[in-house]
């Protein structure tokens, strides 16, 4: 668990540098169980390499992890990471996407990008996306530890196509079980895998409660599965309302589609 002073320190690093690394915060047994689930899914789903440099021609991705296996439900809620994400966004942030990435030997560096790059707001802007990449293997200089450009979230643009300011790039080298948390405006991308083993990660992408999610979580996760999730995860999928208003259905919290007794402080109750 993060103490208040840890939270302050990491939140300050994200505000200044755009990212921070939480070292060895995920339980080793959980990392192993997640890796086994990913390995099984890679086979069961017959996942292929990506079709371009961005997705990675030596990289396999599994999208929509929540719908694939109940083990992944504990990832977006992890108490060592979520409080920091909620500090950057707020307590009503949503899960935008949940993706496993297996980057294999021979993978070339991914183009630098910002996760909020498709949002046409003037930059810099308040954080609207905050992502966490979990290291399920060590992330090393050789196997493709993520490239990041410190402070780039404060610039007035996102990276141009193929732009790579090499002298400004640093690497998120971190041991297995660590997590890099970053502002979605930060310029970043996977590195080159020049090693002879794979680099595995899970990207937990969150967005502000008033944003559209990358993956349409309400359709992506079967409703009967969502009904088994803890309430906070249901809210993160979109079965909740932002500030008692956004996302309502007939003035009701959409959580009622999972549990008719859900109670929310809807904005109308507060109006005079
Ligand atoms: O794998 C990484 O290190 C970064 C992945 C990433 O940024 C992405 O796929 O959008």
Short mmCIF file of N, CA and C and ligand atoms in Angstrom, two decimals, residues 54 61 101 110 113 115 133 146 188-190 199, ligand 1:
data_model
loop_
_atom_site.label_atom_id
_atom_site.label_comp_id
_atom_site.label_asym_id
_atom_site.label_seq_id
_atom_site.Cartn_x
_atom_site.Cartn_y
_atom_site.Cartn_z
N UNK A 54 3.35 0.09 -35.03
CA UNK A 54 2.78 0.53 -33.75
C UNK A 54 2.37 -0.66 -32.90
N UNK A 61 -0.70 -8.98 -28.72
CA UNK A 61 -1.51 -8.23 -27.76
C UNK A 61 -2.83 -8.95 -27.52
N UNK A 101 0.61 -7.25 -23.35
CA UNK A 101 1.56 -7.06 -24.46
C UNK A 101 2.72 -8.03 -24.25
N UNK A 110 8.68 0.95 -30.73
CA UNK A 110 7.37 1.46 -31.16
C UNK A 110 7.48 2.98 -31.39
N UNK A 113 4.43 8.09 -28.88
CA UNK A 113 3.07 8.60 -28.99
C UNK A 113 2.60 9.06 -27.61
N UNK A 115 -0.88 8.73 -25.18
CA UNK A 115 -2.11 7.93 -25.14
C UNK A 115 -3.37 8.78 -25.33
N UNK A 133 1.70 0.69 -16.69
CA UNK A 133 2.19 -0.52 -17.36
C UNK A 133 2.82 -1.41 -16.29
N UNK A 146 10.26 0.43 -21.71
CA UNK A 146 9.53 1.55 -22.33
C UNK A 146 10.39 2.81 -22.45
N UNK A 188 5.82 8.47 -25.20
CA UNK A 188 6.40 7.20 -24.78
C UNK A 188 6.20 6.15 -25.87
N UNK A 189 6.82 4.99 -25.69
CA UNK A 189 6.62 3.87 -26.62
C UNK A 189 7.48 2.70 -26.18
N UNK A 190 7.10 1.51 -26.59
CA UNK A 190 7.91 0.33 -26.28
C UNK A 190 9.29 0.44 -26.93
N UNK A 199 9.44 -9.80 -23.40
CA UNK A 199 9.10 -8.83 -22.37
C UNK A 199 7.58 -8.79 -22.30
O1 LIG B 1 4.97 -1.64 -24.33
C1 LIG B 1 5.32 -0.51 -23.96
O2 LIG B 1 6.36 -0.31 -23.34
C2 LIG B 1 4.45 0.67 -24.31
C3 LIG B 1 3.19 0.25 -25.00
C4 LIG B 1 2.38 1.39 -25.45
O3 LIG B 1 2.62 2.52 -25.14
C5 LIG B 1 1.21 1.14 -26.31
O4 LIG B 1 1.08 0.05 -26.85
O5 LIG B 1 0.40 2.09 -26.49
#
